[in-house]
Amino acid sequence: WSASFGGTRDDSSAGVAIDGRGRLAVAATIRDHVKVDVVDHLVNGPSDGLLVYFDAKGAPGAAIPLGGEALDGLTAITAAGDRIVVGGFYAGSLKIGTQTITANGDDAFLAAFDGATVTGVWDVAGAGREEIAALSPVSNGFIAGIGHTAAAKVDGQPLASPKDPASGAGVVVRGVR
């Protein structure tokens, strides 16, 4: 099977993953009106993230918008057992499920989902620019590769300032339930 979604602007996909229940998920950044199956999704700002599920036969499932009033999007995806974990960027504020996170400039986030249900949110914030560069599964969780330009925190836990003020790299391991 094959599936396609996107609008008339520069939409992109960051990757795909298959969770432990066989659901395929696509992490995307959308910049315009996008229709997935029969549901229309409109961006809240210049761009938003969109997590779209498909079943094993290609039928679309949940489509979860992740965006606020500013430049937002998804950059990475992985499966962690029955969960899908995405990483992305945001500025301003971003609502993920019932939780709202607020950026301190150009920040990043990690979020775990069981279908359309949010099971975890991790804010990646600091004085510089933070970015999720990669995600990979580990037993009962995931590893996030994070680029950052100043001291940063992942859900309140510190990443040291990089020696080069123009760029740094951090690694974070998190479990998901």
PDB file of C-alpha atoms in Angstrom:
ATOM      1  CA  TRP A   1       0.000   0.000   0.000  1.00  0.00           C
ATOM      2  CA  SER A   2       0.997   3.630  -0.257  1.00  0.00           C
ATOM      3  CA  ALA A   3      -0.334   6.814   1.280  1.00  0.00           C
ATOM      4  CA  SER A   4       0.264  10.490   0.789  1.00  0.00           C
ATOM      5  CA  PHE A   5      -0.639  13.673   2.610  1.00  0.00           C
ATOM      6  CA  GLY A   6       0.494  17.246   2.323  1.00  0.00           C
ATOM      7  CA  GLY A   7      -0.569  20.697   1.299  1.00  0.00           C
ATOM      8  CA  THR A   8       0.524  23.183  -1.342  1.00  0.00           C
ATOM      9  CA  ARG A   9       3.598  24.397   0.553  1.00  0.00           C
ATOM     10  CA  ASP A  10       6.915  22.896   1.666  1.00  0.00           C
ATOM     11  CA  ASP A  11       5.685  20.010   3.852  1.00  0.00           C
ATOM     12  CA  SER A  12       8.189  17.326   4.838  1.00  0.00           C
ATOM     13  CA  SER A  13       8.435  14.055   6.689  1.00  0.00           C
ATOM     14  CA  ALA A  14      11.110  13.485   9.339  1.00  0.00           C
ATOM     15  CA  GLY A  15      10.764   9.719   9.411  1.00  0.00           C
ATOM     16  CA  VAL A  16       8.607   6.682  10.082  1.00  0.00           C
ATOM     17  CA  ALA A  17       8.413   4.105  12.865  1.00  0.00           C
ATOM     18  CA  ILE A  18       6.366   0.991  13.643  1.00  0.00           C
ATOM     19  CA  ASP A  19       5.325   0.481  17.259  1.00  0.00           C
ATOM     20  CA  GLY A  20       4.974  -2.829  19.091  1.00  0.00           C
ATOM     21  CA  ARG A  21       1.306  -3.068  18.081  1.00  0.00           C
ATOM     22  CA  GLY A  22       2.127  -2.812  14.382  1.00  0.00           C
ATOM     23  CA  ARG A  23       0.949   0.778  13.936  1.00  0.00           C
ATOM     24  CA  LEU A  24       2.998   2.767  11.456  1.00  0.00           C
ATOM     25  CA  ALA A  25       3.579   6.408  12.378  1.00  0.00           C
ATOM     26  CA  VAL A  26       4.894   9.272  10.253  1.00  0.00           C
ATOM     27  CA  ALA A  27       6.442  12.407  11.776  1.00  0.00           C
ATOM     28  CA  ALA A  28       5.973  15.450   9.544  1.00  0.00           C
ATOM     29  CA  THR A  29       6.250  19.213   9.446  1.00  0.00           C
ATOM     30  CA  ILE A  30       3.382  20.911   7.667  1.00  0.00           C
ATOM     31  CA  ARG A  31       3.195  24.489   6.443  1.00  0.00           C
ATOM     32  CA  ASP A  32      -0.339  24.775   5.138  1.00  0.00           C
ATOM     33  CA  HIS A  33      -3.753  23.135   5.075  1.00  0.00           C
ATOM     34  CA  VAL A  34      -3.298  19.339   5.054  1.00  0.00           C
ATOM     35  CA  LYS A  35      -6.001  16.695   4.690  1.00  0.00           C
ATOM     36  CA  VAL A  36      -5.421  13.252   6.193  1.00  0.00           C
ATOM     37  CA  ASP A  37      -8.225  10.865   5.281  1.00  0.00           C
ATOM     38  CA  VAL A  38     -11.326  13.032   5.857  1.00  0.00           C
ATOM     39  CA  VAL A  39      -9.867  15.356   8.525  1.00  0.00           C
ATOM     40  CA  ASP A  40      -8.521  18.803   7.662  1.00  0.00           C
ATOM     41  CA  HIS A  41      -5.510  20.120   9.619  1.00  0.00           C
ATOM     42  CA  LEU A  42      -4.645  23.807   9.549  1.00  0.00           C
ATOM     43  CA  VAL A  43      -1.333  25.145  10.814  1.00  0.00           C
ATOM     44  CA  ASN A  44      -1.469  27.518  13.784  1.00  0.00           C
ATOM     45  CA  GLY A  45       1.672  29.438  12.762  1.00  0.00           C
ATOM     46  CA  PRO A  46       4.234  29.290   9.947  1.00  0.00           C
ATOM     47  CA  SER A  47       4.600  25.516  10.493  1.00  0.00           C
ATOM     48  CA  ASP A  48       3.427  22.757  12.830  1.00  0.00           C
ATOM     49  CA  GLY A  49       4.357  19.169  13.539  1.00  0.00           C
ATOM     50  CA  LEU A  50       1.925  16.420  12.605  1.00  0.00           C
ATOM     51  CA  LEU A  51       2.088  12.790  13.788  1.00  0.00           C
ATOM     52  CA  VAL A  52       0.001  10.510  11.564  1.00  0.00           C
ATOM     53  CA  TYR A  53      -0.774   6.842  12.244  1.00  0.00           C
ATOM     54  CA  PHE A  54      -1.652   4.146   9.704  1.00  0.00           C
ATOM     55  CA  ASP A  55      -2.692   0.556  10.348  1.00  0.00           C
ATOM     56  CA  ALA A  56      -0.944  -2.433   8.745  1.00  0.00           C
ATOM     57  CA  LYS A  57      -3.275  -2.246   5.717  1.00  0.00           C
ATOM     58  CA  GLY A  58      -2.639   1.476   5.136  1.00  0.00           C
ATOM     59  CA  ALA A  59      -5.846   2.869   6.602  1.00  0.00           C
ATOM     60  CA  PRO A  60      -5.186   6.212   8.309  1.00  0.00           C
ATOM     61  CA  GLY A  61      -5.672   6.411  12.057  1.00  0.00           C
ATOM     62  CA  ALA A  62      -5.063   9.257  14.463  1.00  0.00           C
ATOM     63  CA  ALA A  63      -3.443  12.455  13.163  1.00  0.00           C
ATOM     64  CA  ILE A  64      -2.068  14.533  16.016  1.00  0.00           C
ATOM     65  CA  PRO A  65      -1.153  18.191  15.398  1.00  0.00           C
ATOM     66  CA  LEU A  66       1.790  19.554  17.410  1.00  0.00           C
ATOM     67  CA  GLY A  67       2.080  23.281  16.960  1.00  0.00           C
ATOM     68  CA  GLY A  68       1.483  26.725  18.318  1.00  0.00           C
ATOM     69  CA  GLU A  69       1.584  30.266  17.009  1.00  0.00           C
ATOM     70  CA  ALA A  70       5.257  30.185  15.960  1.00  0.00           C
ATOM     71  CA  LEU A  71       7.638  28.012  13.908  1.00  0.00           C
ATOM     72  CA  ASP A  72       7.136  24.412  15.077  1.00  0.00           C
ATOM     73  CA  GLY A  73       7.806  20.998  13.568  1.00  0.00           C
ATOM     74  CA  LEU A  74       9.049  17.436  13.970  1.00  0.00           C
ATOM     75  CA  THR A  75      12.639  16.328  13.305  1.00  0.00           C
ATOM     76  CA  ALA A  76      12.830  12.730  14.562  1.00  0.00           C
ATOM     77  CA  ILE A  77      10.751   9.655  15.405  1.00  0.00           C
ATOM     78  CA  THR A  78      11.322   6.221  16.930  1.00  0.00           C
ATOM     79  CA  ALA A  79       9.305   3.371  18.391  1.00  0.00           C
ATOM     80  CA  ALA A  80       9.783   2.438  22.050  1.00  0.00           C
ATOM     81  CA  GLY A  81       7.743  -0.728  22.522  1.00  0.00           C
ATOM     82  CA  ASP A  82       4.071   0.164  22.117  1.00  0.00           C
ATOM     83  CA  ARG A  83       4.906   3.882  22.181  1.00  0.00           C
ATOM     84  CA  ILE A  84       5.929   6.272  19.436  1.00  0.00           C
ATOM     85  CA  VAL A  85       8.384   8.990  20.488  1.00  0.00           C
ATOM     86  CA  VAL A  86       8.831  12.160  18.422  1.00  0.00           C
ATOM     87  CA  GLY A  87      11.255  15.032  18.751  1.00  0.00           C
ATOM     88  CA  GLY A  88      10.781  18.484  17.366  1.00  0.00           C
ATOM     89  CA  PHE A  89      11.350  22.204  17.621  1.00  0.00           C
ATOM     90  CA  TYR A  90       9.154  25.055  18.775  1.00  0.00           C
ATOM     91  CA  ALA A  91       9.080  28.720  19.710  1.00  0.00           C
ATOM     92  CA  GLY A  92       6.376  30.433  21.735  1.00  0.00           C
ATOM     93  CA  SER A  93       4.112  27.902  23.410  1.00  0.00           C
ATOM     94  CA  LEU A  94       3.177  24.394  22.394  1.00  0.00           C
ATOM     95  CA  LYS A  95       0.260  22.302  23.647  1.00  0.00           C
ATOM     96  CA  ILE A  96       0.852  18.546  23.706  1.00  0.00           C
ATOM     97  CA  GLY A  97      -2.210  16.742  25.012  1.00  0.00           C
ATOM     98  CA  THR A  98      -3.171  18.549  28.210  1.00  0.00           C
ATOM     99  CA  GLN A  99       0.324  19.938  28.841  1.00  0.00           C
ATOM    100  CA  THR A 100       1.541  23.304  27.539  1.00  0.00           C
ATOM    101  CA  ILE A 101       5.254  24.059  27.336  1.00  0.00           C
ATOM    102  CA  THR A 102       6.702  27.520  26.733  1.00  0.00           C
ATOM    103  CA  ALA A 103       9.934  28.176  24.855  1.00  0.00           C
ATOM    104  CA  ASN A 104      12.785  30.419  25.925  1.00  0.00           C
ATOM    105  CA  GLY A 105      13.680  31.252  22.308  1.00  0.00           C
ATOM    106  CA  ASP A 106      14.242  28.342  19.895  1.00  0.00           C
ATOM    107  CA  ASP A 107      13.698  25.217  21.975  1.00  0.00           C
ATOM    108  CA  ALA A 108      13.014  21.538  21.393  1.00  0.00           C
ATOM    109  CA  PHE A 109      10.728  18.885  22.829  1.00  0.00           C
ATOM    110  CA  LEU A 110      10.259  15.144  23.058  1.00  0.00           C
ATOM    111  CA  ALA A 111       6.835  13.519  23.336  1.00  0.00           C
ATOM    112  CA  ALA A 112       5.677   9.907  23.655  1.00  0.00           C
ATOM    113  CA  PHE A 113       2.343   8.623  22.382  1.00  0.00           C
ATOM    114  CA  ASP A 114       0.259   5.469  22.602  1.00  0.00           C
ATOM    115  CA  GLY A 115      -1.869   6.108  19.549  1.00  0.00           C
ATOM    116  CA  ALA A 116      -3.505   9.497  20.131  1.00  0.00           C
ATOM    117  CA  THR A 117      -2.818   9.413  23.893  1.00  0.00           C
ATOM    118  CA  VAL A 118       0.128  11.457  25.165  1.00  0.00           C
ATOM    119  CA  THR A 119       2.154   9.378  27.639  1.00  0.00           C
ATOM    120  CA  GLY A 120       5.141  11.682  28.204  1.00  0.00           C
ATOM    121  CA  VAL A 121       6.443  15.175  27.401  1.00  0.00           C
ATOM    122  CA  TRP A 122      10.009  16.397  27.893  1.00  0.00           C
ATOM    123  CA  ASP A 123      10.903  20.046  27.333  1.00  0.00           C
ATOM    124  CA  VAL A 124      14.429  20.721  26.002  1.00  0.00           C
ATOM    125  CA  ALA A 125      15.162  24.360  26.817  1.00  0.00           C
ATOM    126  CA  GLY A 126      18.087  26.688  27.341  1.00  0.00           C
ATOM    127  CA  ALA A 127      19.572  30.074  26.612  1.00  0.00           C
ATOM    128  CA  GLY A 128      20.568  29.115  23.049  1.00  0.00           C
ATOM    129  CA  ARG A 129      19.033  27.001  20.336  1.00  0.00           C
ATOM    130  CA  GLU A 130      18.135  23.376  21.060  1.00  0.00           C
ATOM    131  CA  GLU A 131      17.382  20.725  18.475  1.00  0.00           C
ATOM    132  CA  ILE A 132      16.508  17.025  18.466  1.00  0.00           C
ATOM    133  CA  ALA A 133      18.954  15.547  15.967  1.00  0.00           C
ATOM    134  CA  ALA A 134      18.195  11.835  16.366  1.00  0.00           C
ATOM    135  CA  LEU A 135      16.106   9.299  18.258  1.00  0.00           C
ATOM    136  CA  SER A 136      16.797   5.616  18.766  1.00  0.00           C
ATOM    137  CA  PRO A 137      15.032   2.918  20.790  1.00  0.00           C
ATOM    138  CA  VAL A 138      16.528   1.196  23.828  1.00  0.00           C
ATOM    139  CA  SER A 139      14.959  -1.360  26.141  1.00  0.00           C
ATOM    140  CA  ASN A 140      11.897   0.304  27.731  1.00  0.00           C
ATOM    141  CA  GLY A 141      12.711   3.765  26.352  1.00  0.00           C
ATOM    142  CA  PHE A 142      14.713   5.829  23.912  1.00  0.00           C
ATOM    143  CA  ILE A 143      17.936   7.751  23.380  1.00  0.00           C
ATOM    144  CA  ALA A 144      17.745  11.336  22.103  1.00  0.00           C
ATOM    145  CA  GLY A 145      20.652  13.036  20.384  1.00  0.00           C
ATOM    146  CA  ILE A 146      20.376  16.750  21.134  1.00  0.00           C
ATOM    147  CA  GLY A 147      22.201  19.670  19.554  1.00  0.00           C
ATOM    148  CA  HIS A 148      22.455  22.818  21.657  1.00  0.00           C
ATOM    149  CA  THR A 149      24.332  26.123  21.620  1.00  0.00           C
ATOM    150  CA  ALA A 150      24.344  26.956  25.338  1.00  0.00           C
ATOM    151  CA  ALA A 151      23.616  25.295  28.667  1.00  0.00           C
ATOM    152  CA  ALA A 152      20.294  23.505  28.393  1.00  0.00           C
ATOM    153  CA  LYS A 153      17.938  21.361  30.426  1.00  0.00           C
ATOM    154  CA  VAL A 154      15.914  18.324  29.483  1.00  0.00           C
ATOM    155  CA  ASP A 155      12.820  18.257  31.661  1.00  0.00           C
ATOM    156  CA  GLY A 156      14.745  20.193  34.303  1.00  0.00           C
ATOM    157  CA  GLN A 157      17.925  18.065  34.191  1.00  0.00           C
ATOM    158  CA  PRO A 158      21.021  19.938  32.962  1.00  0.00           C
ATOM    159  CA  LEU A 159      23.077  19.432  29.826  1.00  0.00           C
ATOM    160  CA  ALA A 160      26.442  21.120  30.257  1.00  0.00           C
ATOM    161  CA  SER A 161      27.366  24.129  28.142  1.00  0.00           C
ATOM    162  CA  PRO A 162      29.247  23.122  25.001  1.00  0.00           C
ATOM    163  CA  LYS A 163      32.943  24.050  24.782  1.00  0.00           C
ATOM    164  CA  ASP A 164      32.260  25.612  21.378  1.00  0.00           C
ATOM    165  CA  PRO A 165      29.583  28.303  21.861  1.00  0.00           C
ATOM    166  CA  ALA A 166      28.388  27.749  18.285  1.00  0.00           C
ATOM    167  CA  SER A 167      27.418  24.112  18.827  1.00  0.00           C
ATOM    168  CA  GLY A 168      27.276  21.263  21.270  1.00  0.00           C
ATOM    169  CA  ALA A 169      25.903  17.757  21.459  1.00  0.00           C
ATOM    170  CA  GLY A 170      24.133  15.971  24.269  1.00  0.00           C
ATOM    171  CA  VAL A 171      22.685  12.523  24.754  1.00  0.00           C
ATOM    172  CA  VAL A 172      19.679  11.765  26.942  1.00  0.00           C
ATOM    173  CA  VAL A 173      18.219   8.369  27.798  1.00  0.00           C
ATOM    174  CA  ARG A 174      14.599   8.198  28.959  1.00  0.00           C
ATOM    175  CA  GLY A 175      12.238   5.389  29.807  1.00  0.00           C
ATOM    176  CA  VAL A 176       8.613   5.287  28.716  1.00  0.00           C
ATOM    177  CA  ARG A 177       5.735   3.449  30.340  1.00  0.00           C
TER     178      ARG A 177
END
